[in-house]
CSV table of C-alpha atoms in Angstrom, one decimal:
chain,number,residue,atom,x,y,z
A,10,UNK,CA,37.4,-76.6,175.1
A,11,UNK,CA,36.3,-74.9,178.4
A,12,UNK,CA,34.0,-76.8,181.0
A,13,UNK,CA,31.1,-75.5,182.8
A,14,UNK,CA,29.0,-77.1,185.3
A,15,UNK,CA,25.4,-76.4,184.9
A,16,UNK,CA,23.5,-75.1,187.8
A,17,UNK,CA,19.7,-75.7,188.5
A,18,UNK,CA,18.3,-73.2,187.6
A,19,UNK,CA,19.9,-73.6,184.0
A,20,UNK,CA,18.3,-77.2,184.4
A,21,UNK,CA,15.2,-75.6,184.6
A,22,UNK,CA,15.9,-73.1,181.7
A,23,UNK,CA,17.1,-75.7,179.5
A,24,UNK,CA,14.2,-78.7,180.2
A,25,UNK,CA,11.8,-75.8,179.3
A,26,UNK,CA,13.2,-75.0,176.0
A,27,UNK,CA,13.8,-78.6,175.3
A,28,UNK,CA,10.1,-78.9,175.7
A,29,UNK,CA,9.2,-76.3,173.6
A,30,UNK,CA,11.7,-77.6,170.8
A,31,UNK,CA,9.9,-81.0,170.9
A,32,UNK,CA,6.3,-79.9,171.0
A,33,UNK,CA,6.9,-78.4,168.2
A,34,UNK,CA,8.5,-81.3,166.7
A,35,UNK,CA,5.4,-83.0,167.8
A,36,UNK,CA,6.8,-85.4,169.9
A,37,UNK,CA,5.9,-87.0,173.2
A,38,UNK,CA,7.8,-86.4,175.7
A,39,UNK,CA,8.2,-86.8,179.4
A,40,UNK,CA,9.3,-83.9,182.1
A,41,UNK,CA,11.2,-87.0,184.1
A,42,UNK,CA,13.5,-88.0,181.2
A,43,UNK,CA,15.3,-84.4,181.3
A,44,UNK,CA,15.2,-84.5,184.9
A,45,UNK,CA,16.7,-88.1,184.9
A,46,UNK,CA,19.3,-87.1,182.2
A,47,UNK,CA,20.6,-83.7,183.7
A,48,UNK,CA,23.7,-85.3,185.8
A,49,UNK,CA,25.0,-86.5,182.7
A,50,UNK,CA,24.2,-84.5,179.5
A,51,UNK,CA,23.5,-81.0,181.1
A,52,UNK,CA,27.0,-80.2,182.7
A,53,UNK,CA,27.9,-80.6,179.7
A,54,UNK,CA,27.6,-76.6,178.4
A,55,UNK,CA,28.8,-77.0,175.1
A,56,UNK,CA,26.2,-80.0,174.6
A,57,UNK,CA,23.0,-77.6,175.6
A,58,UNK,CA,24.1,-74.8,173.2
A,59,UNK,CA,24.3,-77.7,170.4
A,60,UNK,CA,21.3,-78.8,170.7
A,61,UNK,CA,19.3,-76.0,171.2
A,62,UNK,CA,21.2,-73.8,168.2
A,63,UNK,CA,23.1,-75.6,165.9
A,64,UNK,CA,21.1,-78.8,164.8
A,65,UNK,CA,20.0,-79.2,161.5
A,66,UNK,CA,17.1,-80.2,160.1
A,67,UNK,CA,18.5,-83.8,160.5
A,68,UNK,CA,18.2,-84.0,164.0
A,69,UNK,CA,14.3,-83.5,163.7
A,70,UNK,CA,13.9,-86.4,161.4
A,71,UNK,CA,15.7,-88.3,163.5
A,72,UNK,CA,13.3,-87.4,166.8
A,73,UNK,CA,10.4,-87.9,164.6
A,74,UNK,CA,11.4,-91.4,163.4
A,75,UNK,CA,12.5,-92.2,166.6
A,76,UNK,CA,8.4,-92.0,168.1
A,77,UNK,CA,7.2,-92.9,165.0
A,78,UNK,CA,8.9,-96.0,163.8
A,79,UNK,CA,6.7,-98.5,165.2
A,80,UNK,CA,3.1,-96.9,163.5
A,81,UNK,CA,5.4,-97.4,160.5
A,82,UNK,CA,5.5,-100.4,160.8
A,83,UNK,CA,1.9,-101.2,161.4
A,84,UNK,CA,2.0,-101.5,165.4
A,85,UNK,CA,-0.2,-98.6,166.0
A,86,UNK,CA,-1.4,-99.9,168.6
A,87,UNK,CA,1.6,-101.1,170.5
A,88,UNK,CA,3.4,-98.7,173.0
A,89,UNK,CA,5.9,-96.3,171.4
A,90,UNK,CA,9.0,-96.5,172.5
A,91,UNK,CA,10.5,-93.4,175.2
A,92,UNK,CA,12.3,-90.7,173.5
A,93,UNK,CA,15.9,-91.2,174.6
A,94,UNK,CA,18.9,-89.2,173.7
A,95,UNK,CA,20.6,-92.8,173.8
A,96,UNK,CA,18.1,-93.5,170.9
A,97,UNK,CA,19.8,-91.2,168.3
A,98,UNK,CA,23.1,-91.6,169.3
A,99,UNK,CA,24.3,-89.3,171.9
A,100,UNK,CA,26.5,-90.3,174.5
A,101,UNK,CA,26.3,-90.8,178.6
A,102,UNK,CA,29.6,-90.8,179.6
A,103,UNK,CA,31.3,-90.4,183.0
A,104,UNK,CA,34.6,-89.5,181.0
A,105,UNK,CA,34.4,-85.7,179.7
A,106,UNK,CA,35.0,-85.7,176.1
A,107,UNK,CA,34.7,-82.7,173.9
A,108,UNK,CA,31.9,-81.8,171.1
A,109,UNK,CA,32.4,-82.4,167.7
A,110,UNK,CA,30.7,-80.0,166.5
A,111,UNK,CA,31.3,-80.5,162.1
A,112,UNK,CA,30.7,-84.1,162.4
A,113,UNK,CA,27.8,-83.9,164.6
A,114,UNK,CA,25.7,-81.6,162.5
A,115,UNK,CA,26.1,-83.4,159.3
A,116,UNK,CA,24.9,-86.4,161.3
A,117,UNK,CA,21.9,-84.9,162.9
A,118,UNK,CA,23.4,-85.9,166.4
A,119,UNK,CA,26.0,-85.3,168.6
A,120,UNK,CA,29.4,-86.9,168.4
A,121,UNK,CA,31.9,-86.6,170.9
A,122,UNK,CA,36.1,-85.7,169.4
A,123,UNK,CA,38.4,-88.7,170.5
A,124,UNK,CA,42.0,-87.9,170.2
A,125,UNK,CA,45.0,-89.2,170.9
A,126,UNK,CA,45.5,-87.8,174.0
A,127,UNK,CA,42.7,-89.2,175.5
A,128,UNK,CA,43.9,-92.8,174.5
A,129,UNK,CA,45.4,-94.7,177.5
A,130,UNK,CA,48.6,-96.8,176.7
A,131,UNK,CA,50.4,-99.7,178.6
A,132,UNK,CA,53.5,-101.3,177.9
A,133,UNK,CA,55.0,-103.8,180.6
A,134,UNK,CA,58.2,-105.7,179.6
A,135,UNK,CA,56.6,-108.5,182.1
A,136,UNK,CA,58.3,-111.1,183.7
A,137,UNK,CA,60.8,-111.3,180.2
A,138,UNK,CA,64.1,-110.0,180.1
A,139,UNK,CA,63.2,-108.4,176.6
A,140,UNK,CA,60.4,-106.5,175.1
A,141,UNK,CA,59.3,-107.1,172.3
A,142,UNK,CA,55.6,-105.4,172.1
A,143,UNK,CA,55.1,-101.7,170.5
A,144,UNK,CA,53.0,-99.3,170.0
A,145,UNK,CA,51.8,-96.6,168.1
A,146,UNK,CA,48.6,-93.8,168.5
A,147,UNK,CA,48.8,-90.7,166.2
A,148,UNK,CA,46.2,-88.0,165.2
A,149,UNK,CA,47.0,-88.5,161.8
A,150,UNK,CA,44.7,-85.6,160.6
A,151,UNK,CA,41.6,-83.8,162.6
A,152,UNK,CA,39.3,-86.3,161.5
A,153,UNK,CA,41.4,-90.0,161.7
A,154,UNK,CA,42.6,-91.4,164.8
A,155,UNK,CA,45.0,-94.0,164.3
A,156,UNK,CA,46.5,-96.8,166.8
A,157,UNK,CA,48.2,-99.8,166.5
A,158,UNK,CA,50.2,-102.7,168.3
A,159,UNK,CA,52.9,-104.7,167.3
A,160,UNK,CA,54.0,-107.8,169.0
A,161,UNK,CA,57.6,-109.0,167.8
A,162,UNK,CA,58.8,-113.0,167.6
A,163,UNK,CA,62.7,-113.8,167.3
A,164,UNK,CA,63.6,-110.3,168.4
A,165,UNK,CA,62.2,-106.9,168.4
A,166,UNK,CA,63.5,-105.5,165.0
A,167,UNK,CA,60.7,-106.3,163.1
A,168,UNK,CA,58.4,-104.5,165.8
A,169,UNK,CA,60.3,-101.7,166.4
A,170,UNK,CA,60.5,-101.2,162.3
A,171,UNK,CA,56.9,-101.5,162.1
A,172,UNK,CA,55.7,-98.6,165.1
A,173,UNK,CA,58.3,-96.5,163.4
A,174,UNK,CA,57.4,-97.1,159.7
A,175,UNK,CA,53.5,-96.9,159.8
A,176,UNK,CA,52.9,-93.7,159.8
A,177,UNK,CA,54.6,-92.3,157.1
A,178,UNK,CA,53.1,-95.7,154.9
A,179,UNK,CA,49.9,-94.5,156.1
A,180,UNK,CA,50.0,-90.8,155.2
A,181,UNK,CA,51.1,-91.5,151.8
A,182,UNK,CA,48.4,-94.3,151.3
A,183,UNK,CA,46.0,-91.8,152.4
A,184,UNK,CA,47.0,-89.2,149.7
A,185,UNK,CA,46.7,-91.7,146.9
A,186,UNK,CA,43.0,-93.4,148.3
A,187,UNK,CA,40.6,-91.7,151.5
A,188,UNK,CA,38.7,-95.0,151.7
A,189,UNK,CA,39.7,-96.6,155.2
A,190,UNK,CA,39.6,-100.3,154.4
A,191,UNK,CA,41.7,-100.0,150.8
A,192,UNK,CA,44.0,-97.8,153.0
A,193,UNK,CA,44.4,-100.3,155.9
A,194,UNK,CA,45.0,-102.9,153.0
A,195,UNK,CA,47.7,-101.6,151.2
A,196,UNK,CA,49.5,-100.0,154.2
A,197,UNK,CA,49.8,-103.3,156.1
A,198,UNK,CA,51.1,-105.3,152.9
A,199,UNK,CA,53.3,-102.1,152.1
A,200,UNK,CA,54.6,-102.5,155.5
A,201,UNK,CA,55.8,-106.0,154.8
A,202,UNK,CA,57.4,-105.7,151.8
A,203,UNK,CA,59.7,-102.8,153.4
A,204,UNK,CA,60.8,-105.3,155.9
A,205,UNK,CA,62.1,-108.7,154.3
A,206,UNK,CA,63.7,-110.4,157.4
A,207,UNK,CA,63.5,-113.8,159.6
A,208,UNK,CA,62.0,-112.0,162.7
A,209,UNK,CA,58.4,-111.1,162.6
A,210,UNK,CA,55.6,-109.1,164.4
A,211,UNK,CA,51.8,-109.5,164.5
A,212,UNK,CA,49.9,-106.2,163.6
A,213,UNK,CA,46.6,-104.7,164.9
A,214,UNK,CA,45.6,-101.4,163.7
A,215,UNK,CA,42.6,-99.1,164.0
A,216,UNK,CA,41.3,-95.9,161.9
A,217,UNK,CA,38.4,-93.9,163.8
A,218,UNK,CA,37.3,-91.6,161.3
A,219,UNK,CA,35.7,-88.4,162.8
A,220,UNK,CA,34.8,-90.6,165.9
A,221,UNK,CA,32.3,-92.5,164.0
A,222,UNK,CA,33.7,-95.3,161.5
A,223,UNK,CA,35.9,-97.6,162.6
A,224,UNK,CA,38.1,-99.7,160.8
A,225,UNK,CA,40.5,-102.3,162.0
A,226,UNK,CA,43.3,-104.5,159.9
A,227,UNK,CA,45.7,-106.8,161.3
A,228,UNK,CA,47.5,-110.0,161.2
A,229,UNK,CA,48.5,-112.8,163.6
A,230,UNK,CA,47.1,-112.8,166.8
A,231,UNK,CA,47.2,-109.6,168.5
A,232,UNK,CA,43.5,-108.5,169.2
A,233,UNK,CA,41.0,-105.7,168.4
A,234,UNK,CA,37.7,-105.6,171.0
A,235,UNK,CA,34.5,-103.3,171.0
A,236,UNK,CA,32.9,-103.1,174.7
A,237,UNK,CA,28.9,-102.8,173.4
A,238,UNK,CA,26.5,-102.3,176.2
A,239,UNK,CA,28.6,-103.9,178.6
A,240,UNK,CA,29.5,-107.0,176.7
A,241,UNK,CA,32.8,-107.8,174.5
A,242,UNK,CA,32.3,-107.8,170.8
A,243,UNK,CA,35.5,-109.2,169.3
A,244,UNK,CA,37.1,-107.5,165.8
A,245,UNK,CA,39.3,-109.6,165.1
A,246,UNK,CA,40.4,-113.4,164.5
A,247,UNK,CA,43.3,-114.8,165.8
A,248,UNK,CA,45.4,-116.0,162.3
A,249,UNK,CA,46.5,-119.2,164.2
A,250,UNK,CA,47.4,-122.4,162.2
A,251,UNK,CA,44.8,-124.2,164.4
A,252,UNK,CA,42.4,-122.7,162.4
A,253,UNK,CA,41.3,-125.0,160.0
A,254,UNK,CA,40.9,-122.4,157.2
A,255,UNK,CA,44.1,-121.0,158.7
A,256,UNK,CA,45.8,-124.6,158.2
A,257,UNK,CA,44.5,-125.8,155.0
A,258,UNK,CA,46.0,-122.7,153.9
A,259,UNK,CA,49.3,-123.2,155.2
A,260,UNK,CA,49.1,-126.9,153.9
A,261,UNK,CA,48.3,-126.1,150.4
A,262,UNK,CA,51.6,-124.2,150.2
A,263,UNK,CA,53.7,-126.7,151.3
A,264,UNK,CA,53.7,-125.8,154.8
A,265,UNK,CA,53.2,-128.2,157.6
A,266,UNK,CA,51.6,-127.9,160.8
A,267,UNK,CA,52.9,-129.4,163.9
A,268,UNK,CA,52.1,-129.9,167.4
A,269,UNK,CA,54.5,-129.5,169.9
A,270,UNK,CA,54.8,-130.6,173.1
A,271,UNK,CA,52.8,-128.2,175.3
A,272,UNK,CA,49.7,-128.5,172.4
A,273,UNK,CA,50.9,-125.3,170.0
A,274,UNK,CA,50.3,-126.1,166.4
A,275,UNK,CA,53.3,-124.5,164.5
A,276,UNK,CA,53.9,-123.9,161.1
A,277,UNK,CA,56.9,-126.3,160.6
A,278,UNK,CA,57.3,-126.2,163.7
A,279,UNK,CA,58.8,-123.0,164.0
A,280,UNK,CA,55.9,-120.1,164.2
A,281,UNK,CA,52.7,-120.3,166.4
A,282,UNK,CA,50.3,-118.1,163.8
A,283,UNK,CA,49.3,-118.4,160.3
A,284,UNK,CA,50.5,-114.5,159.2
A,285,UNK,CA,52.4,-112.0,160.3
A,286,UNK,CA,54.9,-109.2,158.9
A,287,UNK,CA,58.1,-110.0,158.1
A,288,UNK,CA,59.2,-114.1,158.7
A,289,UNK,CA,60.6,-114.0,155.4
A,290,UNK,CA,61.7,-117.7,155.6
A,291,UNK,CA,58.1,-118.9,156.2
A,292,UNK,CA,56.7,-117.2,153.4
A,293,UNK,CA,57.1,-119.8,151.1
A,294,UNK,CA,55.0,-122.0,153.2
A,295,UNK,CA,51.6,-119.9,153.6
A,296,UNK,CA,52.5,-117.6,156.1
A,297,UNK,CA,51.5,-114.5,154.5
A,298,UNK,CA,50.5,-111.1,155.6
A,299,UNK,CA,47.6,-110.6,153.6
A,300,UNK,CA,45.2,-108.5,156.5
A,301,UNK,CA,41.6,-108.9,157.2
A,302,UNK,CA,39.8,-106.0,157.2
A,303,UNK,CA,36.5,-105.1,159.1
A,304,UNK,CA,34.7,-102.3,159.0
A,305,UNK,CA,31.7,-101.1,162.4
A,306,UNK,CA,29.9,-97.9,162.9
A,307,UNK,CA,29.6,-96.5,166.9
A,308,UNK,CA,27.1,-96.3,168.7
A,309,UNK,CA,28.6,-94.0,171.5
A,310,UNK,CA,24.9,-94.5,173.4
A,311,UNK,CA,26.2,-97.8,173.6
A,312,UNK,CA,29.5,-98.2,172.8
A,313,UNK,CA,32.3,-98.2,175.9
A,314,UNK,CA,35.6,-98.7,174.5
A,315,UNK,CA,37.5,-100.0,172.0
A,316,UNK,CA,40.6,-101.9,173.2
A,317,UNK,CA,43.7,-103.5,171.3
A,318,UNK,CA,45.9,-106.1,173.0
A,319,UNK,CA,48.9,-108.2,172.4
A,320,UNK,CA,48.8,-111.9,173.5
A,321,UNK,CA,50.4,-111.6,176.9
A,322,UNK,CA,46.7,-109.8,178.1
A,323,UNK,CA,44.6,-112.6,175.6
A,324,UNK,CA,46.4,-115.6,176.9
A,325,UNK,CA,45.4,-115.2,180.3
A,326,UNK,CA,41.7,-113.2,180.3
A,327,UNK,CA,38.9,-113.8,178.1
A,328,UNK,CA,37.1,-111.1,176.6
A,329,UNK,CA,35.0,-110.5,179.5
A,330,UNK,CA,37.2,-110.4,182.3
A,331,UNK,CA,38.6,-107.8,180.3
A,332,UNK,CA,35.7,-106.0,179.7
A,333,UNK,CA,35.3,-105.8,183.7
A,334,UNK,CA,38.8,-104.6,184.3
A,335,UNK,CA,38.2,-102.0,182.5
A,336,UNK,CA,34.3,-100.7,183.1
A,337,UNK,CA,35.7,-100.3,186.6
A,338,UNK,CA,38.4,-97.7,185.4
A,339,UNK,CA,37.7,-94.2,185.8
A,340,UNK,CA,39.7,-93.2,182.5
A,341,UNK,CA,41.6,-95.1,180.0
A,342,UNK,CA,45.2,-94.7,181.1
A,343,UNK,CA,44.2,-96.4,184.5
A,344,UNK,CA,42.1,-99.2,182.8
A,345,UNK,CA,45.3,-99.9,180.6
A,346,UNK,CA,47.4,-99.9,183.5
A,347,UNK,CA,44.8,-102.4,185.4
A,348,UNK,CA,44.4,-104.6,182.5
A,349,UNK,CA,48.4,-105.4,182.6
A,350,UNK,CA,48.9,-105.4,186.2
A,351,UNK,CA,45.6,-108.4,186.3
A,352,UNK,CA,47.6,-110.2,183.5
A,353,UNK,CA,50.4,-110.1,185.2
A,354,UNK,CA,48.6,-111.5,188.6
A,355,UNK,CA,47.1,-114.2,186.9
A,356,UNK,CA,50.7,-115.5,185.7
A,357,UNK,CA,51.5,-114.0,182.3
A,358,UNK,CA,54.9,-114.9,181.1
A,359,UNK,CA,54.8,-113.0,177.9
A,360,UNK,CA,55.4,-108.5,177.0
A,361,UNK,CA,51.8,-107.2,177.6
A,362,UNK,CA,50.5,-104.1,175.9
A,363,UNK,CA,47.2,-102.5,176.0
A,364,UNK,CA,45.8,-99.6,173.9
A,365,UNK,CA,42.2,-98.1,175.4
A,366,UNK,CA,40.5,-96.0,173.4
A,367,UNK,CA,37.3,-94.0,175.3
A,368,UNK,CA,33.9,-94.3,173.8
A,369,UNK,CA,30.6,-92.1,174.5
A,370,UNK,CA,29.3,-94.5,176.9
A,371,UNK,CA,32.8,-95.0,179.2
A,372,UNK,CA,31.4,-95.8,182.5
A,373,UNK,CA,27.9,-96.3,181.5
A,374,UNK,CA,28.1,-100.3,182.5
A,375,UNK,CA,30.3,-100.2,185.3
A,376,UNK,CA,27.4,-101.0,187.4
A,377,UNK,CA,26.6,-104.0,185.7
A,378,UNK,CA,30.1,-105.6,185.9
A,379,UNK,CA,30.7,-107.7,189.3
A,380,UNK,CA,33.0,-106.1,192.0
A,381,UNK,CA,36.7,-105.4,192.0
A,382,UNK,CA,37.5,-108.6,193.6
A,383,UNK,CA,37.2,-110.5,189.7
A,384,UNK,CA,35.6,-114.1,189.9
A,385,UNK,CA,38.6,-115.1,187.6
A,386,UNK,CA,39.1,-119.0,187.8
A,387,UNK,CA,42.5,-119.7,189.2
A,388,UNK,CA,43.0,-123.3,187.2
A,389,UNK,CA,41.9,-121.4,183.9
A,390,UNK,CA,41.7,-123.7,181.0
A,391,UNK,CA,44.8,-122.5,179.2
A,392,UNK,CA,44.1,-124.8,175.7
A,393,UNK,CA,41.1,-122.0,175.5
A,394,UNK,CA,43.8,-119.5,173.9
A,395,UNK,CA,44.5,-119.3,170.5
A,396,UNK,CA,48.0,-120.7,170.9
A,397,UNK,CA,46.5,-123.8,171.6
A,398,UNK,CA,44.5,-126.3,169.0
């Protein structure tokens, strides 16, 4: 999609029209908050012609209820909230993303396309002699975005079978059910069945449908994280047999959960999470690969990023010494490349992969994180993973 920059003297053309739209919407609305906005929304040309000829009748509810909802509710009398485009969902990015235009008119507002390519991806072998981490990121059609990681135990077969298997399980699920979460669901258990071996993998994956649903299924312990205004907001649960739902689990199938001598619980002393794919010999003993699914909506005025990471990133940072890593990036290959290189300075000894995916509001917060130089604690409290009980 071609760029243009927008002069001022567009600026001036377009904060007049966008007056004259909203009076006769009959909303309030102030001459600064175009002004404040332009750097932001108005180089953005495709963005102007949207809103000013292709919204639907949507987009005017949406304004309405967005100056009205508080006399709704019986606060006439309180200050109304500023008309924002944040308010109805557009985006204030400093990380050019393209219009989608289908998917934003149905909605009422504007959605930005998120594709594969503008996914950053980082694999780093480490200090290991072996890798056993993968990764996948696929436009599976032009409305589903799919990504996943893989982190392998007792060799990299199982890995390697899953980042080359999923997508052709995934396509065919798709054909037989469009709803994401039954889709996830079967795909994921499909994927262990095909693969009935003693090495294992964890398994993260995320569907963003149209840029706008999001829905992630995994097991074991790799992780799924949503950067909302600034702050992590995890998606996932580590499936660790410290968890006492997790253990009990384990326990009532015969399984047994030990400690070793570093403070891992194992299952029979042999595997540090609850589920995974393959691990056929530890299926007997609860170890299943039965996914969690959950299911979000973005918010790209608010939303940042969504990341996936194996455990040589999460054993070493918390969520939001990741979050600052990557609000100082300026695009998502080079926050995925940052993220590994800080894991690897704070002592990582495991295969680290990261998998960025930009959100309307990339850059939004970078102010708010502190500066390059990360406060990160040197004697980190290492029990604080999830490999620890």
């Amino acid at each position: 999609m071609q760029r243009m920059s927008v002069g001022f003297s567009s600026l001036r053309k377009f904060a007049f029209c966008t007056q004259t739209y909203l009076k006769l919407c009959n909303i309030n609305f102030e001459n600064q908050f175009v002004l404040k906005r332009h750097k932001s929304f108005l180089r953005r040309a495709h963005f102007r012609s949207f809103l000013l000829s292709k919204l639907k009748s949507e987009y005017n509810q949406n304004l309405k209820y967005a100056t009205s909802s508080s006399d709704r509710k019986g606060n006439s009398s309180s200050e109304k909230e500023p008309v924002s485009i944040d308010s109805f969902g557009a985006w204030d990015s400093n990380f050019e993303l393209p219009l989608q235009m289908e998917a934003s008119i149905q909605h009422g507002k504007p959605i930005p396309r998120i594709s594969a390519s503008d996914v950053g991806c980082k694999t780093s072998q480490g200090k290991r002699t072996y890798q056993e981490d993968r990764y996948w990121v696929k436009d599976v059609n032009e409305h589903l975005l799919c990504c996943a990681v893989f982190d392998g135990h007792g060799g990299s077969e199982c890995s390697e079978f899953c980042a080359s298997n999923i997508e052709n399980i995934l396509e065919k699920n798709l054909e037989k059910s469009p709803d994401l979460e039954s889709l996830l669901h079967n795909s994921i258990l499909e994927l262990n069945s095909s693969y009935s071996k003693r090495t294992g993998s964890t398994c993260t994956i995320c569907l963003l449908k149209d840029s706008l649903n999001l829905v992630i299924g995994y097991v074991g312990d790799s992780r799924a994280l949503l950067c909302r205004r600034g702050a992590p907001r995890r998606l996932s649960d580590d499936h660790c047999p410290s968890n006492i739902t997790e253990r009990r689990r384990v326990e009532q199938s015969g399984g047994r959960v030990i400690t070793d001598n570093i403070g891992r619980h194992m299952v029979n002393g042999m595997l540090s999470m609850s589920r995974s794919i393959g691990d056929l010999h530890l299926k007997p003993y609860g170890v299943t690969a039965l996914p969690d699914i959950r299911r979000t909506r973005i918010k790209h005025g608010n939303d940042s990023f969504i990341l996936l990471t194996t455990d040589g990133i999460n054993f070493v940072l918390n969520d939001e010494e990741i979050c600052k890593v990557i609000n100082h990036a300026p695009d998502p290959q080079t926050a995925a490349s940052a993220l590994t290189e800080q894991a690897l300075a704070m002592s990582s000894e495991d295969n680290l992969t990261a998998i960025v995916i930009p959100l309307g509001s990339w850059g939004k917060f970078a102010k708010s994180a502190s500066s390059m130089f990360y406060s990160f604690g040197i004697g980190r409290d290492l029990a604080k993973s999830s490999r620890f009980g």
